[in-house]
Amino acid sequence: MNPCSIILLLSLASLSAVSGRFISHKAQVLIYNDLAAGTDLVVHCKSKNDDLGVQHVAYGSDFEFRFRPHFFGTTLFHCTMEFNGATHRFDIYDQERDEDTCHHCVWKVRSGGPCLIVAREICYPWR
């Protein structure tokens, strides 16, 4: 085998070993209004590069968005959520926290804080 072939094979092997990062999956976040009946939720989500605008989510409805996580694991979407005259802020997608937990992240927003629904509920209190 000539040296060029060996280099090509090693390069392909290295690429396939980290291909999950090179050809990253799309992540999906769904924010479900699980507050009291009749309570509207106003959501404004942003990342360093994207502003998803203000979304009005009626009780029992949801807002959903998709994106491709950053190669270096630094994707962060934070949301401001308003309901019942109060404003709360939460990191709805933190790649360090969520990359291995969910590719389709379903969050139920409740009065006590948002809950990530995976194999079980993981709830976080408002800060």
Backbone as JSON Lines, residues from 0, in Angstrom:
{"i":0,"aa":"M","n":[0.85,-1.17,0.0],"ca":[0.0,0.0,0.0],"c":[0.9,1.24,0.0]}
{"i":1,"aa":"N","n":[0.59,2.18,-0.85],"ca":[1.45,3.37,-0.92],"c":[1.12,4.35,0.21]}
{"i":2,"aa":"P","n":[2.01,5.29,0.52],"ca":[1.82,6.23,1.63],"c":[0.55,7.08,1.49]}
{"i":3,"aa":"C","n":[0.19,7.47,0.29],"ca":[-1.03,8.28,0.1],"c":[-2.27,7.49,0.5]}
{"i":4,"aa":"S","n":[-2.32,6.22,0.18],"ca":[-3.45,5.36,0.54],"c":[-3.55,5.21,2.05]}
{"i":5,"aa":"I","n":[-2.41,5.05,2.7],"ca":[-2.4,4.91,4.16],"c":[-2.91,6.19,4.82]}
{"i":6,"aa":"I","n":[-2.45,7.32,4.34],"ca":[-2.9,8.6,4.9],"c":[-4.4,8.77,4.68]}
{"i":7,"aa":"L","n":[-4.88,8.42,3.51],"ca":[-6.3,8.52,3.21],"c":[-7.11,7.61,4.13]}
{"i":8,"aa":"L","n":[-6.67,6.38,4.33],"ca":[-7.38,5.46,5.22],"c":[-7.39,5.96,6.66]}
{"i":9,"aa":"L","n":[-6.26,6.47,7.14],"ca":[-6.2,7.01,8.5],"c":[-7.11,8.22,8.66]}
{"i":10,"aa":"S","n":[-7.14,9.05,7.64],"ca":[-8.01,10.23,7.68],"c":[-9.47,9.82,7.73]}
{"i":11,"aa":"L","n":[-9.86,8.85,6.92],"ca":[-11.24,8.37,6.92],"c":[-11.6,7.72,8.25]}
{"i":12,"aa":"A","n":[-10.67,6.97,8.84],"ca":[-10.93,6.34,10.13],"c":[-11.12,7.4,11.21]}
{"i":13,"aa":"S","n":[-10.28,8.43,11.19],"ca":[-10.41,9.52,12.17],"c":[-11.73,10.25,11.99]}
{"i":14,"aa":"L","n":[-12.09,10.5,10.74],"ca":[-13.34,11.19,10.45],"c":[-14.53,10.38,10.92]}
{"i":15,"aa":"S","n":[-14.53,9.09,10.69],"ca":[-15.66,8.27,11.11],"c":[-15.75,8.19,12.63]}
{"i":16,"aa":"A","n":[-14.62,8.27,13.32],"ca":[-14.62,8.2,14.78],"c":[-15.29,9.41,15.41]}
{"i":17,"aa":"V","n":[-15.23,10.55,14.73],"ca":[-15.84,11.76,15.28],"c":[-16.98,12.26,14.39]}
{"i":18,"aa":"S","n":[-17.5,11.38,13.54],"ca":[-18.51,11.82,12.58],"c":[-19.78,12.32,13.25]}
{"i":19,"aa":"G","n":[-20.04,11.85,14.46],"ca":[-21.21,12.36,15.18],"c":[-21.14,13.86,15.36]}
{"i":20,"aa":"R","n":[-19.95,14.39,15.52],"ca":[-19.76,15.84,15.66],"c":[-19.78,16.53,14.3]}
{"i":21,"aa":"F","n":[-19.2,15.89,13.27],"ca":[-19.15,16.52,11.95],"c":[-20.53,16.53,11.29]}
{"i":22,"aa":"I","n":[-21.23,15.44,11.4],"ca":[-22.56,15.34,10.8],"c":[-23.54,15.28,11.97]}
{"i":23,"aa":"S","n":[-23.69,16.38,12.64],"ca":[-24.49,16.38,13.85],"c":[-25.97,16.29,13.54]}
{"i":24,"aa":"H","n":[-26.67,15.7,14.46],"ca":[-28.12,15.57,14.37],"c":[-28.77,16.93,14.57]}
{"i":25,"aa":"K","n":[-29.99,17.04,14.15],"ca":[-30.76,18.23,14.49],"c":[-31.42,17.98,15.84]}
{"i":26,"aa":"A","n":[-31.39,18.98,16.67],"ca":[-32.08,18.9,17.95],"c":[-33.42,19.6,17.8]}
{"i":27,"aa":"Q","n":[-34.36,19.18,18.61],"ca":[-35.71,19.75,18.56],"c":[-36.14,20.04,19.99]}
{"i":28,"aa":"V","n":[-36.7,21.22,20.19],"ca":[-37.19,21.63,21.51],"c":[-38.67,21.94,21.38]}
{"i":29,"aa":"L","n":[-39.47,21.36,22.25],"ca":[-40.89,21.64,22.3],"c":[-41.21,22.18,23.69]}
{"i":30,"aa":"I","n":[-41.85,23.33,23.74],"ca":[-42.23,23.97,25.01],"c":[-43.75,23.91,25.11]}
{"i":31,"aa":"Y","n":[-44.24,23.17,26.08],"ca":[-45.68,22.93,26.25],"c":[-46.19,23.73,27.44]}
{"i":32,"aa":"N","n":[-47.27,24.46,27.26],"ca":[-47.88,25.24,28.33],"c":[-48.72,24.31,29.2]}
{"i":33,"aa":"D","n":[-48.19,23.97,30.36],"ca":[-48.87,23.09,31.32],"c":[-49.23,23.86,32.59]}
{"i":34,"aa":"L","n":[-49.45,25.17,32.41],"ca":[-49.88,26.01,33.53],"c":[-51.36,25.75,33.78]}
{"i":35,"aa":"A","n":[-51.97,26.51,34.62],"ca":[-53.4,26.34,34.9],"c":[-54.24,26.67,33.66]}
{"i":36,"aa":"A","n":[-55.39,26.02,33.56],"ca":[-56.3,26.27,32.44],"c":[-56.59,27.76,32.33]}
{"i":37,"aa":"G","n":[-56.52,28.27,31.1],"ca":[-56.79,29.68,30.85],"c":[-55.58,30.58,31.03]}
{"i":38,"aa":"T","n":[-54.43,30.03,31.44],"ca":[-53.23,30.82,31.64],"c":[-52.37,30.79,30.38]}
{"i":39,"aa":"D","n":[-52.16,31.95,29.8],"ca":[-51.31,32.05,28.62],"c":[-49.85,32.18,29.04]}
{"i":40,"aa":"L","n":[-48.98,31.68,28.17],"ca":[-47.54,31.73,28.39],"c":[-46.93,32.52,27.24]}
{"i":41,"aa":"V","n":[-46.11,33.52,27.57],"ca":[-45.4,34.29,26.56],"c":[-43.94,33.87,26.64]}
{"i":42,"aa":"V","n":[-43.41,33.37,25.51],"ca":[-42.07,32.8,25.46],"c":[-41.23,33.58,24.46]}
{"i":43,"aa":"H","n":[-40.0,33.93,24.85],"ca":[-39.06,34.57,23.94],"c":[-37.72,33.86,24.08]}
{"i":44,"aa":"C","n":[-37.35,33.06,23.06],"ca":[-36.13,32.26,23.12],"c":[-35.07,32.83,22.18]}
{"i":45,"aa":"K","n":[-33.81,32.75,22.64],"ca":[-32.67,33.25,21.88],"c":[-31.46,32.37,22.11]}
{"i":46,"aa":"S","n":[-30.57,32.38,21.12],"ca":[-29.23,31.83,21.3],"c":[-28.27,32.96,20.96]}
{"i":47,"aa":"K","n":[-27.0,32.67,20.92],"ca":[-26.01,33.68,20.56],"c":[-26.27,34.2,19.14]}
{"i":48,"aa":"N","n":[-26.75,33.31,18.26],"ca":[-26.91,33.67,16.85],"c":[-28.36,33.81,16.38]}
{"i":49,"aa":"D","n":[-29.32,33.3,17.14],"ca":[-30.71,33.28,16.68],"c":[-31.65,33.87,17.72]}
{"i":50,"aa":"D","n":[-32.58,34.7,17.25],"ca":[-33.66,35.22,18.07],"c":[-34.94,34.66,17.48]}
{"i":51,"aa":"L","n":[-35.64,33.82,18.23],"ca":[-36.83,33.15,17.71],"c":[-38.09,33.98,17.85]}
{"i":52,"aa":"G","n":[-37.98,35.18,18.4],"ca":[-39.12,36.07,18.51],"c":[-40.03,35.71,19.67]}
{"i":53,"aa":"V","n":[-41.01,36.55,19.89],"ca":[-41.97,36.37,20.97],"c":[-43.08,35.44,20.5]}
{"i":54,"aa":"Q","n":[-43.35,34.42,21.3],"ca":[-44.39,33.43,20.98],"c":[-45.44,33.45,22.08]}
{"i":55,"aa":"H","n":[-46.69,33.48,21.69],"ca":[-47.81,33.4,22.65],"c":[-48.33,31.97,22.61]}
{"i":56,"aa":"V","n":[-48.24,31.28,23.74],"ca":[-48.61,29.87,23.81],"c":[-49.79,29.72,24.76]}
{"i":57,"aa":"A","n":[-50.93,29.38,24.2],"ca":[-52.14,29.2,25.02],"c":[-52.02,27.94,25.87]}
{"i":58,"aa":"Y","n":[-52.81,27.87,26.92],"ca":[-52.8,26.68,27.77],"c":[-53.09,25.43,26.91]}
{"i":59,"aa":"G","n":[-52.29,24.38,27.1],"ca":[-52.48,23.14,26.36],"c":[-51.87,23.15,24.97]}
{"i":60,"aa":"S","n":[-51.23,24.25,24.59],"ca":[-50.58,24.35,23.28],"c":[-49.07,24.32,23.46]}
{"i":61,"aa":"D","n":[-48.35,24.34,22.33],"ca":[-46.9,24.29,22.42],"c":[-46.25,25.16,21.35]}
{"i":62,"aa":"F","n":[-44.97,25.41,21.56],"ca":[-44.1,26.11,20.62],"c":[-42.91,25.2,20.4]}
{"i":63,"aa":"E","n":[-42.5,25.04,19.15],"ca":[-41.45,24.09,18.83],"c":[-40.44,24.73,17.89]}
{"i":64,"aa":"F","n":[-39.14,24.39,18.08],"ca":[-38.12,24.85,17.15],"c":[-37.04,23.78,17.02]}
{"i":65,"aa":"R","n":[-36.32,23.85,15.89],"ca":[-35.25,22.9,15.57],"c":[-33.98,23.66,15.24]}
{"i":66,"aa":"F","n":[-32.85,23.02,15.46],"ca":[-31.56,23.63,15.18],"c":[-30.51,22.53,15.14]}
{"i":67,"aa":"R","n":[-29.36,22.85,14.63],"ca":[-28.23,21.93,14.6],"c":[-27.25,22.37,15.69]}
{"i":68,"aa":"P","n":[-27.02,21.52,16.71],"ca":[-26.09,21.9,17.78],"c":[-24.69,22.17,17.24]}
{"i":69,"aa":"H","n":[-23.98,23.04,17.93],"ca":[-22.64,23.46,17.52],"c":[-21.64,22.31,17.65]}
{"i":70,"aa":"F","n":[-20.72,22.26,16.73],"ca":[-19.67,21.23,16.7],"c":[-18.9,21.16,18.01]}
{"i":71,"aa":"F","n":[-18.61,22.3,18.63],"ca":[-17.79,22.34,19.85],"c":[-18.6,22.17,21.13]}
{"i":72,"aa":"G","n":[-19.9,21.9,21.01],"ca":[-20.72,21.64,22.2],"c":[-21.11,22.87,22.99]}
{"i":73,"aa":"T","n":[-21.22,24.01,22.31],"ca":[-21.47,25.27,23.02],"c":[-22.87,25.85,22.79]}
{"i":74,"aa":"T","n":[-23.77,25.11,22.16],"ca":[-25.1,25.64,21.87],"c":[-25.87,25.89,23.16]}
{"i":75,"aa":"L","n":[-26.46,27.08,23.25],"ca":[-27.26,27.46,24.41],"c":[-28.44,28.29,23.92]}
{"i":76,"aa":"F","n":[-29.65,27.84,24.2],"ca":[-30.86,28.63,23.95],"c":[-31.45,28.96,25.32]}
{"i":77,"aa":"H","n":[-31.66,30.23,25.56],"ca":[-32.31,30.64,26.81],"c":[-33.63,31.3,26.46]}
{"i":78,"aa":"C","n":[-34.61,31.15,27.34],"ca":[-35.94,31.69,27.1],"c":[-36.39,32.53,28.28]}
{"i":79,"aa":"T","n":[-37.04,33.62,27.96],"ca":[-37.77,34.39,28.95],"c":[-39.22,33.93,28.85]}
{"i":80,"aa":"M","n":[-39.81,33.61,29.99],"ca":[-41.19,33.13,30.02],"c":[-41.99,33.99,30.97]}
{"i":81,"aa":"E","n":[-43.12,34.47,30.47],"ca":[-43.98,35.34,31.27],"c":[-45.35,34.71,31.41]}
{"i":82,"aa":"F","n":[-45.86,34.74,32.64],"ca":[-47.24,34.31,32.91],"c":[-47.65,34.84,34.28]}
{"i":83,"aa":"N","n":[-48.91,35.1,34.43],"ca":[-49.47,35.61,35.69],"c":[-48.7,36.82,36.24]}
{"i":84,"aa":"G","n":[-48.24,37.7,35.36],"ca":[-47.56,38.91,35.77],"c":[-46.11,38.72,36.22]}
{"i":85,"aa":"A","n":[-45.58,37.51,36.13],"ca":[-44.2,37.25,36.55],"c":[-43.36,36.89,35.32]}
{"i":86,"aa":"T","n":[-42.07,37.21,35.38],"ca":[-41.13,36.89,34.31],"c":[-40.06,35.95,34.85]}
{"i":87,"aa":"H","n":[-39.79,34.89,34.11],"ca":[-38.79,33.9,34.49],"c":[-37.85,33.69,33.31]}
{"i":88,"aa":"R","n":[-36.61,33.31,33.6],"ca":[-35.63,33.01,32.56],"c":[-35.11,31.6,32.8]}
{"i":89,"aa":"F","n":[-34.95,30.83,31.68],"ca":[-34.46,29.47,31.81],"c":[-33.66,29.07,30.57]}
{"i":90,"aa":"D","n":[-32.58,28.33,30.77],"ca":[-31.8,27.79,29.65],"c":[-32.54,26.54,29.15]}
{"i":91,"aa":"I","n":[-33.32,26.7,28.09],"ca":[-34.18,25.63,27.61],"c":[-33.38,24.55,26.88]}
{"i":92,"aa":"Y","n":[-32.25,24.93,26.29],"ca":[-31.34,23.93,25.71],"c":[-29.92,24.35,26.01]}
{"i":93,"aa":"D","n":[-29.24,23.52,26.78],"ca":[-27.83,23.71,27.1],"c":[-27.14,22.44,26.6]}
{"i":94,"aa":"Q","n":[-26.35,22.56,25.56],"ca":[-25.78,21.39,24.91],"c":[-25.0,20.51,25.88]}
{"i":95,"aa":"E","n":[-24.27,21.13,26.81],"ca":[-23.54,20.34,27.81],"c":[-24.48,19.49,28.64]}
{"i":96,"aa":"R","n":[-25.62,20.05,29.01],"ca":[-26.59,19.34,29.86],"c":[-27.46,18.38,29.05]}
{"i":97,"aa":"D","n":[-27.86,18.78,27.83],"ca":[-28.93,18.08,27.13],"c":[-28.51,17.17,25.98]}
{"i":98,"aa":"E","n":[-27.31,17.33,25.46],"ca":[-26.93,16.59,24.25],"c":[-27.09,15.08,24.39]}
{"i":99,"aa":"D","n":[-26.72,14.53,25.53],"ca":[-26.84,13.08,25.71],"c":[-28.19,12.67,26.27]}
{"i":100,"aa":"T","n":[-28.98,13.63,26.71],"ca":[-30.28,13.34,27.33],"c":[-31.41,13.32,26.32]}
{"i":101,"aa":"C","n":[-31.4,14.28,25.4],"ca":[-32.52,14.36,24.47],"c":[-32.12,14.99,23.15]}
{"i":102,"aa":"H","n":[-32.66,14.45,22.08],"ca":[-32.55,15.07,20.77],"c":[-33.87,15.73,20.43]}
{"i":103,"aa":"H","n":[-34.92,15.23,21.04],"ca":[-36.25,15.83,20.96],"c":[-36.63,16.15,22.4]}
{"i":104,"aa":"C","n":[-36.34,17.39,22.8],"ca":[-36.51,17.8,24.19],"c":[-37.92,18.36,24.38]}
{"i":105,"aa":"V","n":[-38.7,17.7,25.2],"ca":[-40.07,18.14,25.5],"c":[-40.06,18.74,26.89]}
{"i":106,"aa":"W","n":[-40.44,20.02,26.96],"ca":[-40.49,20.73,28.24],"c":[-41.94,21.09,28.54]}
{"i":107,"aa":"K","n":[-42.39,20.76,29.75],"ca":[-43.7,21.2,30.23],"c":[-43.45,22.36,31.18]}
{"i":108,"aa":"V","n":[-43.99,23.52,30.84],"ca":[-43.83,24.69,31.71],"c":[-44.95,24.68,32.73]}
{"i":109,"aa":"R","n":[-44.56,24.65,34.0],"ca":[-45.51,24.65,35.12],"c":[-45.21,25.84,36.02]}
{"i":110,"aa":"S","n":[-46.11,26.13,36.9],"ca":[-45.93,27.32,37.75],"c":[-44.68,27.22,38.61]}
{"i":111,"aa":"G","n":[-44.27,26.01,38.99],"ca":[-43.07,25.82,39.83],"c":[-41.78,25.81,39.05]}
{"i":112,"aa":"G","n":[-41.87,25.67,37.71],"ca":[-40.67,25.62,36.88],"c":[-40.87,24.66,35.72]}
{"i":113,"aa":"P","n":[-39.94,24.67,34.77],"ca":[-40.05,23.79,33.61],"c":[-39.61,22.36,33.94]}
{"i":114,"aa":"C","n":[-40.27,21.37,33.32],"ca":[-39.94,19.96,33.51],"c":[-39.59,19.33,32.18]}
{"i":115,"aa":"L","n":[-38.42,18.72,32.11],"ca":[-37.99,17.99,30.93],"c":[-38.59,16.59,31.0]}
{"i":116,"aa":"I","n":[-39.28,16.22,29.94],"ca":[-39.92,14.91,29.9],"c":[-39.05,13.98,29.06]}
{"i":117,"aa":"V","n":[-38.37,13.05,29.73],"ca":[-37.6,12.02,29.05],"c":[-38.16,10.7,29.56]}
{"i":118,"aa":"A","n":[-37.36,9.76,29.95],"ca":[-37.89,8.52,30.51],"c":[-38.66,8.8,31.81]}
{"i":119,"aa":"R","n":[-38.31,9.9,32.43],"ca":[-38.99,10.38,33.64],"c":[-38.98,11.9,33.58]}
{"i":120,"aa":"E","n":[-39.71,12.54,34.47],"ca":[-39.71,14.01,34.5],"c":[-38.53,14.51,35.3]}
{"i":121,"aa":"I","n":[-37.85,15.51,34.75],"ca":[-36.77,16.18,35.47],"c":[-37.21,17.64,35.57]}
{"i":122,"aa":"C","n":[-37.57,18.07,36.77],"ca":[-38.09,19.43,36.96],"c":[-37.04,20.34,37.57]}
{"i":123,"aa":"Y","n":[-37.04,21.58,37.11],"ca":[-36.11,22.59,37.6],"c":[-36.91,23.74,38.17]}
{"i":124,"aa":"P","n":[-36.6,24.2,39.37],"ca":[-37.31,25.35,39.93],"c":[-36.9,26.65,39.23]}
{"i":125,"aa":"W","n":[-37.8,27.61,39.21],"ca":[-37.45,28.94,38.69],"c":[-36.41,29.54,39.6]}
{"i":126,"aa":"R","n":[-35.52,30.33,39.05],"ca":[-34.5,31.02,39.86],"c":[-34.86,32.47,39.97]}
